[in-house]
PDB file of C-alpha atoms in Angstrom:
ATOM      1  CA  MET L1259      60.721  17.844  16.692  1.00 52.00           C
ATOM      2  CA  SER L1260      62.936  20.123  14.624  1.00 70.00           C
ATOM      3  CA  SER L1261      63.883  23.459  16.191  1.00 88.00           C
ATOM      4  CA  VAL L1262      64.513  25.125  12.825  1.00 93.00           C
ATOM      5  CA  THR L1263      63.736  28.852  12.524  1.00 94.00           C
ATOM      6  CA  ALA L1264      63.867  31.540   9.843  1.00 93.00           C
ATOM      7  CA  ALA L1265      67.572  32.045  10.603  1.00 92.00           C
ATOM      8  CA  ASP L1266      68.323  28.581   9.188  1.00 93.00           C
ATOM      9  CA  TYR L1267      67.064  29.648   5.761  1.00 93.00           C
ATOM     10  CA  GLY L1268      69.069  32.813   5.292  1.00 89.00           C
ATOM     11  CA  TRP L1269      70.695  31.217   2.250  1.00 90.00           C
ATOM     12  CA  ILE L1270      67.632  31.965   0.081  1.00 89.00           C
ATOM     13  CA  ARG L1271      68.664  35.651   0.029  1.00 83.00           C
ATOM     14  CA  SER L1272      72.364  34.996  -0.483  1.00 74.00           C
ATOM     15  CA  SER L1273      74.109  37.375  -2.878  1.00 63.00           C
ATOM     16  CA  SER L1274      76.560  34.664  -3.896  1.00 58.00           C
ATOM     17  CA  SER L1275      76.494  33.507  -7.499  1.00 49.00           C
ATOM     18  CA  SER L1276      75.563  30.014  -6.338  1.00 55.00           C
ATOM     19  CA  SER L1277      72.281  31.098  -4.774  1.00 65.00           C
ATOM     20  CA  LEU L1278      70.164  29.966  -7.692  1.00 68.00           C
ATOM     21  CA  PHE L1279      66.964  30.159  -5.680  1.00 78.00           C
ATOM     22  CA  ARG L1280      67.066  33.912  -6.249  1.00 83.00           C
ATOM     23  CA  TYR L1281      65.884  33.131  -9.777  1.00 83.00           C
ATOM     24  CA  ALA L1282      62.798  31.423  -8.376  1.00 86.00           C
ATOM     25  CA  LEU L1283      62.057  34.452  -6.194  1.00 86.00           C
ATOM     26  CA  GLU L1284      62.379  36.742  -9.214  1.00 85.00           C
ATOM     27  CA  VAL L1285      60.193  34.794 -11.674  1.00 86.00           C
ATOM     28  CA  GLY L1286      57.821  33.291  -9.109  1.00 87.00           C
ATOM     29  CA  TYR L1287      57.549  29.696  -7.969  1.00 91.00           C
ATOM     30  CA  THR L1288      55.603  27.115  -6.018  1.00 93.00           C
ATOM     31  CA  LEU L1289      57.453  24.546  -3.933  1.00 96.00           C
ATOM     32  CA  THR L1290      55.322  21.555  -2.952  1.00 97.00           C
ATOM     33  CA  LEU L1291      56.197  18.640  -0.684  1.00 97.00           C
ATOM     34  CA  VAL L1292      54.005  15.530  -0.559  1.00 97.00           C
ATOM     35  CA  ARG L1293      54.684  12.390   1.449  1.00 97.00           C
ATOM     36  CA  GLY L1294      54.610   8.953  -0.158  1.00 96.00           C
ATOM     37  CA  VAL L1295      53.647  10.044  -3.675  1.00 95.00           C
ATOM     38  CA  SER L1296      56.214   9.527  -6.437  1.00 95.00           C
ATOM     39  CA  PRO L1297      57.138  12.171  -9.018  1.00 95.00           C
ATOM     40  CA  THR L1298      55.556   9.940 -11.670  1.00 94.00           C
ATOM     41  CA  ALA L1299      52.267   9.878  -9.755  1.00 94.00           C
ATOM     42  CA  VAL L1300      52.383  13.644  -9.182  1.00 94.00           C
ATOM     43  CA  PHE L1301      52.886  14.295 -12.881  1.00 93.00           C
ATOM     44  CA  GLY L1302      50.191  11.795 -13.811  1.00 92.00           C
ATOM     45  CA  SER L1303      47.671  13.567 -11.598  1.00 90.00           C
ATOM     46  CA  VAL L1304      48.020  16.786 -13.615  1.00 89.00           C
ATOM     47  CA  ARG L1305      48.596  15.116 -16.996  1.00 90.00           C
ATOM     48  CA  ALA L1306      52.085  16.546 -17.273  1.00 91.00           C
ATOM     49  CA  GLU L1307      54.033  15.777 -20.424  1.00 91.00           C
ATOM     50  CA  PRO L1308      57.423  14.212 -19.558  1.00 91.00           C
ATOM     51  CA  ARG L1309      60.379  16.415 -20.547  1.00 89.00           C
ATOM     52  CA  GLY L1310      63.300  14.209 -19.526  1.00 93.00           C
ATOM     53  CA  VAL L1311      65.719  14.685 -16.648  1.00 96.00           C
ATOM     54  CA  CYS L1312      68.184  17.380 -15.627  1.00 95.00           C
ATOM     55  CA  VAL L1313      70.817  17.439 -12.899  1.00 95.00           C
ATOM     56  CA  GLY L1314      70.845  20.416 -10.564  1.00 93.00           C
ATOM     57  CA  LEU L1315      68.891  23.613 -10.151  1.00 90.00           C
ATOM     58  CA  GLY L1316      71.258  25.379 -12.540  1.00 89.00           C
ATOM     59  CA  GLU L1317      70.172  23.096 -15.386  1.00 92.00           C
ATOM     60  CA  LEU L1318      66.524  23.463 -14.367  1.00 92.00           C
ATOM     61  CA  VAL L1319      66.847  27.242 -14.578  1.00 89.00           C
ATOM     62  CA  GLU L1320      68.424  26.913 -18.031  1.00 91.00           C
ATOM     63  CA  GLU L1321      65.659  24.551 -19.158  1.00 89.00           C
ATOM     64  CA  HIS L1322      63.075  27.011 -17.856  1.00 86.00           C
ATOM     65  CA  GLY L1323      64.649  29.880 -19.788  1.00 84.00           C
ATOM     66  CA  GLU L1324      64.606  27.853 -23.006  1.00 86.00           C
ATOM     67  CA  PHE L1325      61.038  26.765 -22.285  1.00 84.00           C
ATOM     68  CA  LEU L1326      59.910  30.403 -22.042  1.00 81.00           C
ATOM     69  CA  GLU L1327      61.610  31.218 -25.356  1.00 82.00           C
ATOM     70  CA  ASP L1328      59.299  28.746 -27.092  1.00 74.00           C
ATOM     71  CA  TRP L1329      56.291  30.939 -26.320  1.00 72.00           C
ATOM     72  CA  ASP L1330      55.486  34.171 -28.147  1.00 69.00           C
ATOM     73  CA  ASP L1331      53.380  35.383 -25.233  1.00 67.00           C
ATOM     74  CA  TRP L1332      52.938  34.265 -21.628  1.00 64.00           C
ATOM     75  CA  PRO L1333      53.114  30.441 -21.553  1.00 66.00           C
ATOM     76  CA  GLU L1334      49.940  28.383 -21.218  1.00 75.00           C
ATOM     77  CA  SER L1335      51.830  25.709 -19.308  1.00 83.00           C
ATOM     78  CA  SER L1336      54.730  25.543 -16.876  1.00 85.00           C
ATOM     79  CA  LEU L1337      57.941  23.551 -16.557  1.00 88.00           C
ATOM     80  CA  VAL L1338      58.098  21.580 -13.317  1.00 92.00           C
ATOM     81  CA  GLY L1339      60.971  19.668 -11.750  1.00 95.00           C
ATOM     82  CA  ALA L1340      60.482  16.941  -9.123  1.00 96.00           C
ATOM     83  CA  PHE L1341      62.629  14.572  -7.078  1.00 97.00           C
ATOM     84  CA  THR L1342      62.295  12.375  -3.998  1.00 97.00           C
ATOM     85  CA  VAL L1343      64.040  12.946  -0.675  1.00 95.00           C
ATOM     86  CA  PRO L1344      63.659  11.403   2.822  1.00 93.00           C
ATOM     87  CA  GLY L1345      61.617  13.216   5.475  1.00 91.00           C
ATOM     88  CA  ASP L1346      59.331  12.466   8.421  1.00 93.00           C
ATOM     89  CA  GLY L1347      57.360   9.270   7.884  1.00 93.00           C
ATOM     90  CA  GLY L1348      59.130   8.187   4.696  1.00 93.00           C
ATOM     91  CA  ASP L1349      60.011   9.601   1.307  1.00 96.00           C
ATOM     92  CA  TRP L1350      58.663  12.937   0.135  1.00 97.00           C
ATOM     93  CA  THR L1351      58.499  14.288  -3.393  1.00 97.00           C
ATOM     94  CA  LEU L1352      59.641  17.879  -3.800  1.00 97.00           C
ATOM     95  CA  VAL L1353      58.018  19.646  -6.744  1.00 96.00           C
ATOM     96  CA  LEU L1354      59.465  22.965  -7.891  1.00 95.00           C
ATOM     97  CA  ASP L1355      57.341  24.887 -10.375  1.00 92.00           C
ATOM     98  CA  LEU L1356      59.168  27.938 -11.727  1.00 88.00           C
ATOM     99  CA  GLY L1357      56.812  30.731 -12.709  1.00 84.00           C
ATOM    100  CA  GLY L1358      53.777  28.478 -12.219  1.00 82.00           C
ATOM    101  CA  ASP L1359      50.973  27.925  -9.750  1.00 86.00           C
ATOM    102  CA  LEU L1360      50.845  24.141  -9.358  1.00 89.00           C
ATOM    103  CA  GLY L1361      51.116  24.083  -5.569  1.00 90.00           C
ATOM    104  CA  THR L1362      48.366  26.682  -5.177  1.00 90.00           C
ATOM    105  CA  ARG L1363      45.683  24.800  -7.129  1.00 91.00           C
ATOM    106  CA  PRO L1364      43.057  23.673  -4.592  1.00 92.00           C
ATOM    107  CA  GLY L1365      41.801  20.718  -6.620  1.00 92.00           C
ATOM    108  CA  PHE L1366      45.287  19.387  -7.255  1.00 92.00           C
ATOM    109  CA  MET L1367      46.452  19.809  -3.667  1.00 94.00           C
ATOM    110  CA  ALA L1368      43.327  18.231  -2.188  1.00 94.00           C
ATOM    111  CA  ALA L1369      43.627  15.171  -4.455  1.00 93.00           C
ATOM    112  CA  LEU L1370      47.389  14.933  -3.936  1.00 93.00           C
ATOM    113  CA  SER L1371      47.059  14.870  -0.151  1.00 95.00           C
ATOM    114  CA  VAL L1372      44.400  12.149   0.132  1.00 95.00           C
ATOM    115  CA  GLY L1373      45.727   9.663   2.689  1.00 96.00           C
ATOM    116  CA  THR L1374      48.825  11.751   3.329  1.00 97.00           C
ATOM    117  CA  ARG L1375      50.176  15.274   3.900  1.00 97.00           C
ATOM    118  CA  ALA L1376      51.087  17.973   1.392  1.00 97.00           C
ATOM    119  CA  VAL L1377      52.593  21.390   2.105  1.00 97.00           C
ATOM    120  CA  SER L1378      53.326  24.165  -0.365  1.00 96.00           C
ATOM    121  CA  HIS L1379      54.494  27.755  -0.413  1.00 95.00           C
ATOM    122  CA  SER L1380      54.750  30.165  -3.288  1.00 93.00           C
ATOM    123  CA  SER L1381      55.548  33.598  -4.646  1.00 89.00           C
ATOM    124  CA  ASN L1382      54.290  35.200  -7.819  1.00 84.00           C
ATOM    125  CA  GLY L1383      57.541  37.014  -8.470  1.00 74.00           C
ATOM    126  CA  GLY L1384      57.247  40.748  -8.981  1.00 68.00           C
ATOM    127  CA  LYS L1385      54.056  41.251  -6.986  1.00 68.00           C
ATOM    128  CA  PRO L1386      54.208  40.935  -3.173  1.00 69.00           C
ATOM    129  CA  MET L1387      51.982  37.851  -2.896  1.00 82.00           C
ATOM    130  CA  HIS L1388      53.360  34.873  -0.958  1.00 88.00           C
ATOM    131  CA  PHE L1389      51.123  31.967   0.049  1.00 93.00           C
ATOM    132  CA  PHE L1390      51.401  28.964   2.349  1.00 96.00           C
ATOM    133  CA  HIS L1391      49.138  25.874   2.280  1.00 97.00           C
ATOM    134  CA  TRP L1392      48.960  22.827   4.540  1.00 97.00           C
ATOM    135  CA  TYR L1393      46.735  19.924   3.435  1.00 97.00           C
ATOM    136  CA  GLU L1394      46.014  16.759   5.390  1.00 97.00           C
ATOM    137  CA  ASN L1395      44.103  13.826   3.866  1.00 96.00           C
ATOM    138  CA  GLY L1396      42.442  15.960   1.206  1.00 95.00           C
ATOM    139  CA  GLU L1397      41.554  18.803   3.581  1.00 96.00           C
ATOM    140  CA  LEU L1398      42.996  22.321   3.561  1.00 96.00           C
ATOM    141  CA  ARG L1399      43.923  22.723   7.211  1.00 96.00           C
ATOM    142  CA  THR L1400      45.733  26.080   7.273  1.00 96.00           C
ATOM    143  CA  THR L1401      46.512  28.631   4.596  1.00 95.00           C
ATOM    144  CA  PHE L1402      47.678  32.229   4.694  1.00 93.00           C
ATOM    145  CA  GLU L1403      49.396  35.059   2.910  1.00 90.00           C
ATOM    146  CA  SER L1404      49.763  37.110   6.083  1.00 85.00           C
ATOM    147  CA  ASP L1405      50.442  34.732   8.988  1.00 85.00           C
ATOM    148  CA  ALA L1406      48.161  36.879  11.174  1.00 86.00           C
ATOM    149  CA  VAL L1407      45.190  36.258   8.829  1.00 89.00           C
ATOM    150  CA  ARG L1408      44.729  32.523   8.403  1.00 92.00           C
ATOM    151  CA  THR L1409      41.936  30.409   6.936  1.00 93.00           C
ATOM    152  CA  GLY L1410      41.305  26.690   6.444  1.00 94.00           C
ATOM    153  CA  SER L1411      39.485  24.051   8.495  1.00 95.00           C
ATOM    154  CA  THR L1412      41.920  24.478  11.420  1.00 95.00           C
ATOM    155  CA  PRO L1413      43.430  27.948  10.928  1.00 94.00           C
ATOM    156  CA  ASP L1414      44.957  28.145  14.413  1.00 94.00           C
ATOM    157  CA  ASP L1415      46.513  24.669  14.675  1.00 96.00           C
ATOM    158  CA  LEU L1416      49.930  25.931  13.573  1.00 95.00           C
ATOM    159  CA  ASN L1417      49.999  29.051  15.760  1.00 95.00           C
ATOM    160  CA  ALA L1418      52.641  27.677  18.130  1.00 95.00           C
ATOM    161  CA  LEU L1419      54.890  26.608  15.258  1.00 95.00           C
ATOM    162  CA  ILE L1420      54.339  29.897  13.435  1.00 94.00           C
ATOM    163  CA  GLY L1421      55.576  31.735  16.516  1.00 93.00           C
ATOM    164  CA  GLU L1422      58.537  29.408  17.017  1.00 94.00           C
ATOM    165  CA  VAL L1423      59.901  29.914  13.487  1.00 94.00           C
ATOM    166  CA  GLY L1424      59.903  33.694  13.956  1.00 91.00           C
ATOM    167  CA  LEU L1425      56.495  34.905  12.790  1.00 91.00           C
ATOM    168  CA  ASN L1426      53.630  36.327  14.828  1.00 88.00           C
ATOM    169  CA  PRO L1427      50.203  34.723  14.382  1.00 88.00           C
ATOM    170  CA  HIS L1428      48.561  37.499  16.409  1.00 85.00           C
ATOM    171  CA  GLY L1429      49.898  40.682  14.799  1.00 76.00           C
ATOM    172  CA  ASP L1430      52.749  42.278  12.901  1.00 79.00           C
ATOM    173  CA  ASP L1431      55.931  40.284  12.434  1.00 73.00           C
ATOM    174  CA  ALA L1432      59.216  41.582  13.810  1.00 73.00           C
ATOM    175  CA  PRO L1433      60.834  43.842  11.190  1.00 77.00           C
ATOM    176  CA  ASP L1434      64.077  41.840  11.177  1.00 81.00           C
ATOM    177  CA  VAL L1435      62.404  38.490  10.379  1.00 86.00           C
ATOM    178  CA  ASP L1436      62.583  37.235   6.792  1.00 89.00           C
ATOM    179  CA  ARG L1437      59.013  35.994   6.285  1.00 90.00           C
ATOM    180  CA  LYS L1438      59.913  33.808   3.316  1.00 91.00           C
ATOM    181  CA  ALA L1439      62.707  32.129   5.272  1.00 93.00           C
ATOM    182  CA  ALA L1440      60.264  31.616   8.146  1.00 94.00           C
ATOM    183  CA  VAL L1441      57.794  29.881   5.825  1.00 95.00           C
ATOM    184  CA  PHE L1442      60.590  27.539   4.682  1.00 96.00           C
ATOM    185  CA  ALA L1443      61.209  26.776   8.363  1.00 96.00           C
ATOM    186  CA  LEU L1444      57.498  26.196   9.014  1.00 97.00           C
ATOM    187  CA  THR L1445      57.401  23.779   6.087  1.00 97.00           C
ATOM    188  CA  GLU L1446      60.325  21.861   7.563  1.00 97.00           C
ATOM    189  CA  ARG L1447      58.510  21.636  10.899  1.00 96.00           C
ATOM    190  CA  LEU L1448      55.637  19.892   9.094  1.00 97.00           C
ATOM    191  CA  THR L1449      57.700  17.605   6.872  1.00 97.00           C
ATOM    192  CA  GLY L1450      60.995  16.968   8.658  1.00 95.00           C
ATOM    193  CA  LEU L1451      62.698  17.818   5.374  1.00 95.00           C
ATOM    194  CA  ARG L1452      65.468  20.420   5.338  1.00 95.00           C
ATOM    195  CA  VAL L1453      65.548  22.221   1.981  1.00 95.00           C
ATOM    196  CA  THR L1454      69.114  23.415   1.530  1.00 92.00           C
ATOM    197  CA  GLU L1455      70.861  25.247  -1.249  1.00 90.00           C
ATOM    198  CA  GLU L1456      72.938  22.114  -1.829  1.00 92.00           C
ATOM    199  CA  LEU L1457      69.846  19.889  -2.055  1.00 94.00           C
ATOM    200  CA  LEU L1458      68.288  22.018  -4.787  1.00 92.00           C
ATOM    201  CA  ARG L1459      71.618  22.584  -6.516  1.00 91.00           C
ATOM    202  CA  ASP L1460      72.586  18.905  -6.836  1.00 93.00           C
ATOM    203  CA  ALA L1461      69.282  17.022  -7.158  1.00 95.00           C
ATOM    204  CA  GLU L1462      68.310  15.068 -10.249  1.00 97.00           C
ATOM    205  CA  TYR L1463      65.034  16.590 -11.398  1.00 96.00           C
ATOM    206  CA  ARG L1464      62.460  14.709 -13.381  1.00 96.00           C
ATOM    207  CA  LEU L1465      60.896  17.310 -15.686  1.00 95.00           C
ATOM    208  CA  GLY L1466      57.297  17.685 -16.752  1.00 93.00           C
ATOM    209  CA  GLU L1467      55.323  20.267 -18.708  1.00 91.00           C
ATOM    210  CA  VAL L1468      52.169  20.981 -16.744  1.00 89.00           C
ATOM    211  CA  PRO L1469      49.191  22.442 -18.629  1.00 86.00           C
ATOM    212  CA  GLU L1470      47.472  25.516 -17.300  1.00 77.00           C
ATOM    213  CA  GLY L1471      44.972  24.559 -14.622  1.00 62.00           C
ATOM    214  CA  PRO L1472      41.213  24.886 -15.060  1.00 56.00           C
ATOM    215  CA  ALA L1473      39.636  27.976 -13.599  1.00 41.00           C
ATOM    216  CA  GLU L1474      38.689  27.339  -9.986  1.00 48.00           C
ATOM    217  CA  GLU L1475      35.415  28.672  -8.630  1.00 44.00           C
ATOM    218  CA  TRP L1476      36.360  31.676  -6.522  1.00 41.00           C
ATOM    219  CA  GLN L1477      35.886  31.365  -2.768  1.00 53.00           C
ATOM    220  CA  GLY L1478      36.607  34.902  -1.586  1.00 51.00           C
ATOM    221  CA  VAL L1479      38.530  38.127  -2.081  1.00 48.00           C
ATOM    222  CA  THR L1480      41.456  39.699  -0.241  1.00 50.00           C
ATOM    223  CA  ILE L1481      41.764  43.453   0.273  1.00 55.00           C
ATOM    224  CA  ASP L1482      45.355  44.439   1.040  1.00 47.00           C
ATOM    225  CA  ILE L1483      46.094  48.179   1.123  1.00 52.00           C
ATOM    226  CA  THR L1484      49.056  50.108   2.548  1.00 48.00           C
ATOM    227  CA  ASP L1485      48.501  53.865   2.870  1.00 54.00           C
ATOM    228  CA  ALA L1486      51.009  56.693   2.515  1.00 53.00           C
ATOM    229  CA  HIS L1487      51.854  56.447   6.225  1.00 56.00           C
ATOM    230  CA  GLY L1488      52.722  52.762   6.023  1.00 51.00           C
ATOM    231  CA  GLU L1489      49.528  51.618   7.754  1.00 58.00           C
ATOM    232  CA  ARG L1490      48.304  48.326   6.323  1.00 47.00           C
ATOM    233  CA  THR L1491      44.687  47.198   6.009  1.00 58.00           C
ATOM    234  CA  TYR L1492      44.337  43.474   5.305  1.00 49.00           C
ATOM    235  CA  VAL L1493      40.859  41.932   5.078  1.00 55.00           C
ATOM    236  CA  ARG L1494      39.812  38.535   3.745  1.00 54.00           C
ATOM    237  CA  VAL L1495      36.131  38.298   2.738  1.00 54.00           C
ATOM    238  CA  GLU L1496      34.772  34.822   2.012  1.00 58.00           C
ATOM    239  CA  ARG L1497      32.208  34.267  -0.704  1.00 50.00           C
ATOM    240  CA  ASP L1498      29.421  33.356   1.735  1.00 57.00           C
ATOM    241  CA  GLN L1499      29.905  36.708   3.518  1.00 53.00           C
ATOM    242  CA  LEU L1500      29.027  38.715   0.428  1.00 49.00           C
TER     243      LEU L1500
END
């Protein structure tokens, strides 16, 4: 098994001009990995409109900027790039949705993972909301925003891996650990796929325009408050508890 940790993903915060992933962190993104499902099948499952091909993350960022210019207000769809790369158990499709929520849609992820595994993580850009999802054969096994507050059918199954990549499933994370880098490392532990700056920079992306997803029936609410003294209160209340 891979021994990757958060330290192996320090490149996502690089100040170098080549660190194009900084754009994804700024505008928001979802990065989804699914085993054994082609980009064509992924796009077909969400009725994405094909938008051609681009080479490299730099071109994808340019395409995304032009895509946003076509909308007078906030777009009602998102531009998604996908390509296939080897990982544990065969080929995986990597789907990068800039500014969109594709990898956080429960219906899409459940259907995508039937008979296989799908893992996604995301950020909504300016607001401090970062999610992780692990699906196995149509079932949401573990999901979290704070790694110490997990839900899913098996919320504790990843506790050992969460600790090994640098997080703390039982309390506050160490202040010097980059939580986003740690989530990249956790994703690699589950997929065997190392996402590098070079991989994203040089890949040939198949592009698709994904329509806005249907409204999902809400399942619960999260209360996340930090007071003036830096004390954080984080509570997840499920719908059946209300």
